[in-house]
């Protein structure tokens, strides 16, 4: 979908504990508050991460996103041995969602597809290149919570 950031991953996280650890570590790496991470859906469990979706919530209502993990073919993921895709969406701060994408990419991916064309407008990132975009936003705005206003909404958009 055009309102998503996609991260092809080569393996499922081992469970909610691993998810919480790597997402929390990413926010800590950017000196941001650790979000609440919970699973919603039909079968919330530590072993069925591809059932339902994850909700990641920060300190404000704009700092939230949700992620779901789906099986799909290598034609979509771009990797011959990669059959999993994380779909990250938000109606709030795209920089917040970008940290979640960065976390998944660092864990088990190599590329991030920015179909939403948010952040700085690039369509594709590596973990290192999205980290640079996120750090640029931190430096420019003094934190992800202090993002640029766009049409009356706080969207975390760096484009001028």
CSV table of C-alpha atoms in Angstrom, one decimal:
chain,number,residue,atom,x,y,z
A,1,UNK,CA,0.0,0.0,0.0
A,2,UNK,CA,1.1,3.6,-0.6
A,3,UNK,CA,0.8,4.4,3.1
A,4,UNK,CA,3.3,1.8,4.3
A,5,UNK,CA,7.0,1.3,4.9
A,6,UNK,CA,7.9,-2.3,4.0
A,7,UNK,CA,10.8,-4.3,5.4
A,8,UNK,CA,11.6,-7.7,3.8
A,9,UNK,CA,13.0,-9.9,6.6
A,10,UNK,CA,14.8,-13.3,6.3
A,11,UNK,CA,13.4,-14.7,9.5
A,12,UNK,CA,10.6,-14.3,12.0
A,13,UNK,CA,11.7,-12.9,15.4
A,14,UNK,CA,11.8,-15.7,17.9
A,15,UNK,CA,8.9,-14.1,19.9
A,16,UNK,CA,7.6,-11.1,21.6
A,17,UNK,CA,10.6,-10.9,23.9
A,18,UNK,CA,13.0,-10.5,20.9
A,19,UNK,CA,10.6,-8.0,19.3
A,20,UNK,CA,10.5,-5.9,22.4
A,21,UNK,CA,14.3,-6.1,22.8
A,22,UNK,CA,15.3,-5.0,19.3
A,23,UNK,CA,12.6,-2.3,18.9
A,24,UNK,CA,13.5,-0.9,22.4
A,25,UNK,CA,17.2,-1.0,21.5
A,26,UNK,CA,16.6,1.0,18.3
A,27,UNK,CA,14.7,3.8,20.2
A,28,UNK,CA,17.5,3.8,22.9
A,29,UNK,CA,20.1,4.1,20.1
A,30,UNK,CA,18.4,7.4,19.1
A,31,UNK,CA,18.1,8.5,22.7
A,32,UNK,CA,14.3,8.3,22.4
A,33,UNK,CA,11.9,7.0,25.0
A,34,UNK,CA,11.3,3.2,24.8
A,35,UNK,CA,7.8,2.6,23.4
A,36,UNK,CA,5.1,0.2,24.6
A,37,UNK,CA,5.1,-2.8,22.3
A,38,UNK,CA,2.1,-5.2,22.3
A,39,UNK,CA,0.4,-7.7,20.0
A,40,UNK,CA,-3.2,-7.5,18.9
A,41,UNK,CA,-5.2,-9.9,16.8
A,42,UNK,CA,-6.9,-13.2,16.8
A,43,UNK,CA,-4.0,-15.2,18.3
A,44,UNK,CA,-1.7,-12.9,20.3
A,45,UNK,CA,1.1,-15.2,21.4
A,46,UNK,CA,4.9,-15.5,21.6
A,47,UNK,CA,5.0,-18.1,18.9
A,48,UNK,CA,2.5,-16.8,16.3
A,49,UNK,CA,3.9,-13.4,15.4
A,50,UNK,CA,2.5,-13.5,11.9
A,51,UNK,CA,-1.1,-13.7,13.4
A,52,UNK,CA,-2.5,-10.3,14.1
A,53,UNK,CA,-0.3,-7.2,14.3
A,54,UNK,CA,2.0,-5.3,16.6
A,55,UNK,CA,1.2,-1.9,18.1
A,56,UNK,CA,4.1,0.3,19.0
A,57,UNK,CA,3.1,3.3,21.2
A,58,UNK,CA,5.2,6.2,22.3
A,59,UNK,CA,4.5,9.1,24.7
A,60,UNK,CA,2.1,11.0,22.5
A,61,UNK,CA,-0.8,10.0,20.3
A,62,UNK,CA,1.2,10.9,17.2
A,63,UNK,CA,4.0,8.6,18.2
A,64,UNK,CA,2.4,5.3,17.3
A,65,UNK,CA,2.5,2.8,14.5
A,66,UNK,CA,1.4,-0.8,13.8
A,67,UNK,CA,3.2,-3.6,12.1
A,68,UNK,CA,2.2,-6.8,10.6
A,69,UNK,CA,4.3,-9.7,9.2
A,70,UNK,CA,3.2,-11.5,6.1
A,71,UNK,CA,4.5,-14.3,3.9
A,72,UNK,CA,4.9,-13.3,0.3
A,73,UNK,CA,7.0,-14.4,-2.7
A,74,UNK,CA,10.6,-13.3,-3.5
A,75,UNK,CA,9.2,-11.2,-6.4
A,76,UNK,CA,7.9,-8.8,-3.7
A,77,UNK,CA,10.7,-9.0,-1.2
A,78,UNK,CA,13.5,-8.8,-3.8
A,79,UNK,CA,15.5,-11.6,-2.3
A,80,UNK,CA,15.4,-15.2,-3.5
A,81,UNK,CA,15.4,-16.7,0.0
A,82,UNK,CA,13.3,-14.0,1.6
A,83,UNK,CA,9.6,-14.8,2.0
A,84,UNK,CA,8.6,-12.5,4.9
A,85,UNK,CA,7.6,-8.8,4.7
A,86,UNK,CA,6.9,-6.4,7.6
A,87,UNK,CA,4.3,-3.8,6.8
A,88,UNK,CA,4.6,-0.7,9.0
A,89,UNK,CA,1.8,2.0,9.0
A,90,UNK,CA,1.1,5.1,11.0
A,91,UNK,CA,-1.4,8.0,11.0
A,92,UNK,CA,1.0,9.9,13.1
A,93,UNK,CA,4.8,10.5,13.2
A,94,UNK,CA,6.6,8.9,10.3
A,95,UNK,CA,10.0,9.3,12.1
A,96,UNK,CA,8.6,7.1,14.9
A,97,UNK,CA,7.6,4.5,12.3
A,98,UNK,CA,11.0,4.9,10.7
A,99,UNK,CA,12.7,3.8,13.9
A,100,UNK,CA,10.5,0.7,13.9
A,101,UNK,CA,11.5,0.0,10.3
A,102,UNK,CA,15.1,0.5,11.2
A,103,UNK,CA,14.8,-2.0,14.0
A,104,UNK,CA,13.4,-4.7,11.8
A,105,UNK,CA,16.0,-4.0,9.1
A,106,UNK,CA,18.8,-4.3,11.6
A,107,UNK,CA,17.4,-7.5,13.0
A,108,UNK,CA,16.8,-9.5,9.8
A,109,UNK,CA,16.6,-7.4,6.7
A,110,UNK,CA,18.8,-5.5,4.3
A,111,UNK,CA,16.4,-2.9,2.7
A,112,UNK,CA,13.5,-0.7,3.6
A,113,UNK,CA,10.9,0.2,0.9
A,114,UNK,CA,9.3,3.6,1.7
A,115,UNK,CA,6.1,3.2,-0.4
A,116,UNK,CA,4.6,6.0,1.7
A,117,UNK,CA,7.4,8.4,0.4
A,118,UNK,CA,7.4,10.0,3.8
A,119,UNK,CA,10.5,10.8,5.9
A,120,UNK,CA,12.7,12.6,3.3
A,121,UNK,CA,10.9,11.2,0.2
A,122,UNK,CA,13.4,8.5,-0.8
A,123,UNK,CA,11.8,5.3,-2.0
A,124,UNK,CA,14.4,2.9,-0.5
A,125,UNK,CA,16.8,2.8,2.4
A,126,UNK,CA,19.4,0.5,3.9
A,127,UNK,CA,19.6,0.4,7.7
A,128,UNK,CA,22.5,2.9,7.5
A,129,UNK,CA,20.8,5.3,5.2
A,130,UNK,CA,17.6,5.4,7.2
A,131,UNK,CA,19.7,5.9,10.3
A,132,UNK,CA,21.2,9.0,8.7
A,133,UNK,CA,17.8,10.4,7.9
A,134,UNK,CA,16.5,9.8,11.4
A,135,UNK,CA,19.7,11.4,12.9
A,136,UNK,CA,19.3,14.3,10.6
A,137,UNK,CA,15.7,14.8,11.9
A,138,UNK,CA,17.0,14.5,15.5
A,139,UNK,CA,19.6,17.2,14.9
A,140,UNK,CA,17.3,19.5,13.0
A,141,UNK,CA,14.3,19.2,15.4
A,142,UNK,CA,15.8,18.3,18.7
A,143,UNK,CA,14.0,15.0,18.8
A,144,UNK,CA,11.4,13.0,16.9
A,145,UNK,CA,8.6,14.6,19.0
A,146,UNK,CA,9.5,18.0,17.6
A,147,UNK,CA,8.7,17.4,13.9
A,148,UNK,CA,7.6,19.7,11.2
A,149,UNK,CA,4.0,20.7,10.9
A,150,UNK,CA,2.4,19.6,7.6
A,151,UNK,CA,-1.2,20.7,6.8
A,152,UNK,CA,-1.9,21.0,10.5
A,153,UNK,CA,-0.7,17.5,11.2
A,154,UNK,CA,2.5,16.5,12.9
A,155,UNK,CA,3.8,13.9,10.4
A,156,UNK,CA,7.5,13.8,10.8
A,157,UNK,CA,8.1,14.9,7.2
A,158,UNK,CA,11.5,16.4,6.4
A,159,UNK,CA,10.7,17.5,2.8
A,160,UNK,CA,10.5,21.2,2.3
